Coordinates of C-alpha atoms in Angstrom, one line a residue:
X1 CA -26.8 -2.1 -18.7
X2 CA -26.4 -6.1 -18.2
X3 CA -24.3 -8.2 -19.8
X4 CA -20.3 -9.1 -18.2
X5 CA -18.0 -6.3 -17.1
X6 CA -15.3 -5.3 -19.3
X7 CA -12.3 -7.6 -19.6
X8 CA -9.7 -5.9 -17.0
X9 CA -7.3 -7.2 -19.0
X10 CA -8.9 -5.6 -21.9
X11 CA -8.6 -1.7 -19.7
X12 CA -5.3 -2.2 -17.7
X13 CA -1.4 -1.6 -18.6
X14 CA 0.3 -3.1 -16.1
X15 CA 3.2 -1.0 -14.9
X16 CA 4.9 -3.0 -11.5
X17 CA 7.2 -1.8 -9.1
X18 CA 9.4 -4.4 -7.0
X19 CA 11.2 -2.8 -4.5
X20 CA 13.8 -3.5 -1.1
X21 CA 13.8 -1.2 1.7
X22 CA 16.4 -1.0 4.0
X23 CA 15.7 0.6 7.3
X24 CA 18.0 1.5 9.8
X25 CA 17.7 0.8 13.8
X26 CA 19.3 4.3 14.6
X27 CA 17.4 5.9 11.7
X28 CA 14.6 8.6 12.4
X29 CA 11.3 8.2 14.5
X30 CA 8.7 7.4 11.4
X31 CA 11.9 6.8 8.7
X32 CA 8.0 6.8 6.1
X33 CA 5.2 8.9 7.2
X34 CA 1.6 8.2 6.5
X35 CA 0.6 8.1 3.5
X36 CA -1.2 5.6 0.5
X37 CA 0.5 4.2 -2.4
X38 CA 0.0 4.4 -5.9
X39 CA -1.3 1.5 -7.9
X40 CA -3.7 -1.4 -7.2
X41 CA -2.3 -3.3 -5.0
X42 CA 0.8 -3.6 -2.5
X43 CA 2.3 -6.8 -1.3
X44 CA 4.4 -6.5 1.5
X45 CA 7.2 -9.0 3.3
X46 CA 9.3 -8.3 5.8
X47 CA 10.8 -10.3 8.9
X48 CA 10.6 -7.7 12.0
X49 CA 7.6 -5.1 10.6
X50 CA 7.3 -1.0 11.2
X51 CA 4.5 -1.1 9.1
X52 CA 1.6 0.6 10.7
X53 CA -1.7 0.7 9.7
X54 CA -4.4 3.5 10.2
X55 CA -7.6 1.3 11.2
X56 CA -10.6 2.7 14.0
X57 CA -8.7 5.9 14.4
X58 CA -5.4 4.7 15.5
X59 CA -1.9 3.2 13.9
X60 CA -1.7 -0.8 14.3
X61 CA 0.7 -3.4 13.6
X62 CA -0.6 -5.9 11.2
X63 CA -0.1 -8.4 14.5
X64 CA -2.9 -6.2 16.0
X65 CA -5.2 -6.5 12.8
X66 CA -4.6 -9.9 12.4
X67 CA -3.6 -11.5 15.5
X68 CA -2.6 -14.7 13.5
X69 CA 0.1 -12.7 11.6
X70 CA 4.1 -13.9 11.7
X71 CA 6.4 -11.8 9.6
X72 CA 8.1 -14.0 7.2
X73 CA 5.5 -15.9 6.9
X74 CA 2.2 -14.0 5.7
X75 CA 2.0 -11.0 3.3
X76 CA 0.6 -8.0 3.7
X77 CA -1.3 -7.3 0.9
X78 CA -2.5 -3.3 0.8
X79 CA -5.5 -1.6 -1.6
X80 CA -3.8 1.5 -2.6
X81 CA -5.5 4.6 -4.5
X82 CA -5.9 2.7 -8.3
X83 CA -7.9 0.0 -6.3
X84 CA -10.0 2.6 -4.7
X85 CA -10.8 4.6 -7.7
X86 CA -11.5 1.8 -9.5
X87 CA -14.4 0.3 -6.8
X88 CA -16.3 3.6 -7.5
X89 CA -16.9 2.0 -11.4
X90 CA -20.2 1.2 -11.8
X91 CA -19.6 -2.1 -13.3
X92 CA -17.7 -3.4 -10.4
X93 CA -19.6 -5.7 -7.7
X94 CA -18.0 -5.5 -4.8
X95 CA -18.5 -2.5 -2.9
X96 CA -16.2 0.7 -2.3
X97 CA -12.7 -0.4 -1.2
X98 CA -10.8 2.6 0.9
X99 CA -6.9 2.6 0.1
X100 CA -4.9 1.6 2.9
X101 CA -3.1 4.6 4.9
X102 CA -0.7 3.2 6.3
X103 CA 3.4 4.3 8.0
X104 CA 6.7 2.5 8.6
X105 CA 7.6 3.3 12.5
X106 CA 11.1 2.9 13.7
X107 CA 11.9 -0.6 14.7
X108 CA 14.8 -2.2 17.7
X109 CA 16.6 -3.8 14.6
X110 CA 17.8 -3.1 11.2
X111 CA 15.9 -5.0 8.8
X112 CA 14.6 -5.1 5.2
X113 CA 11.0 -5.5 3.7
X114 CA 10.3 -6.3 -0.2
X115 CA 7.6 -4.7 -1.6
X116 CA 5.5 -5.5 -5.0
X117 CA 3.5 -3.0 -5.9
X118 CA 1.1 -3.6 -8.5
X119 CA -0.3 -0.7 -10.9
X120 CA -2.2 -0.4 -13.8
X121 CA -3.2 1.8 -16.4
X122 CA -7.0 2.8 -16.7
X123 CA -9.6 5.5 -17.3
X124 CA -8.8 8.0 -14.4
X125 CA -5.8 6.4 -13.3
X126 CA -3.0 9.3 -13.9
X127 CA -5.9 11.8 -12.2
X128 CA -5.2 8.8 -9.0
X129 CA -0.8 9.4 -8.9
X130 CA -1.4 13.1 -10.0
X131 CA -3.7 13.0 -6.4
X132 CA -0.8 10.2 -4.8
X133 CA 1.9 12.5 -5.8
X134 CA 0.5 16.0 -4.5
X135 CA -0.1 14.5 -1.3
X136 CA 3.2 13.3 -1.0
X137 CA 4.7 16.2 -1.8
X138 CA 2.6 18.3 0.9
X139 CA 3.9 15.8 3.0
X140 CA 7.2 16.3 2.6
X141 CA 6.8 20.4 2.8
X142 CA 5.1 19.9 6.2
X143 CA 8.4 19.1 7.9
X144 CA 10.1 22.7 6.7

C-alpha cells in the first residue's frame, strides 16, 4: 500500500481506432442502436449530431447535456467500457466512471462524424471487448 500508482504507460498497449461515418438522411430510424464502445475513450466530431446520450433515464443530445455545445466546434469526448473497468482498480483516485451508453438517431441531413477512439491494452481488458462484443452481438440478434 502507498507509494505512486503504476506508470500507465508502464500497463497500457495502445491500440487506436480513427474512423468516418457516413450517415444517410433517408437511412433507417436509429441507423446505430444503443450501445458502449470499446476502449478508453471516444472522441467524437461531427457538424449536425444523431448522437444521443442515455443520461437520467432518457436519450439526449449533447446540446441538452451541455447547453453550451455547437457541433463543429466542441468534442464529444465518451468513457467507454476500458475506462470503466479500469476506475474499479484500487490504485486509481478518482472514483467509479460508468461507460457512456450512448445511440446515433436519424438526422434531417446527410452528414459525417469522425471518431477517435482510444483503446488500450491492460489486465482485464480483453475480458472488457469479449463483454463489448457479446452485447453487440445480442444486439444485433434482437432485430430477427
Amino acid at each position: 500500500s502507498g507509494g505512486a500508482p503504476p506508470r500507465l504507460s508502464d500497463r497500457f498497449e495502445c491500440n487506436c481506432a480513427f474512423d468516418i461515418f457516413y450517415y444517410r438522411a433517408d437511412g433507417c430510424e436509429v441507423p446505430c442502436d444503443a450501445h458502449v464502445d470499446r476502449g478508453l475513450l471516444h472522441a467524437i466530431w461531427a457538424p449536425a449530431f444523431g448522437l444521443q446520450l442515455w443520461q437520467s433515464g432518457a436519450w439526449r443530445s449533447p446540446a441538452e447535456v451541455w447547453p453550451s455545445f455547437e457541433p463543429w466546434r466542441d468534442v464529444v469526448v465518451l468513457a467507454n467500457a476500458e475506462a470503466e473497468e479500469l476506475s474499479t482498480e484500487p490504485w486509481w483516485p478518482h472514483g467509479r466512471m460508468s461507460a457512456c451508453v450512448h445511440r446515433v438517431a436519424r438526422v434531417a441531413q446527410t452528414r459525417v462524424s469522425v471518431s477517435y477512439e482510444l483503446r488500450a491494452a491492460f489486465p482485464g481488458a480483453a475480458a472488457v471487448e469479449a463483454e463489448v462484443e457479446s452485447g453487440e452481438a445480442e444486439a444485433e440478434g434482437d432485430g430477427e
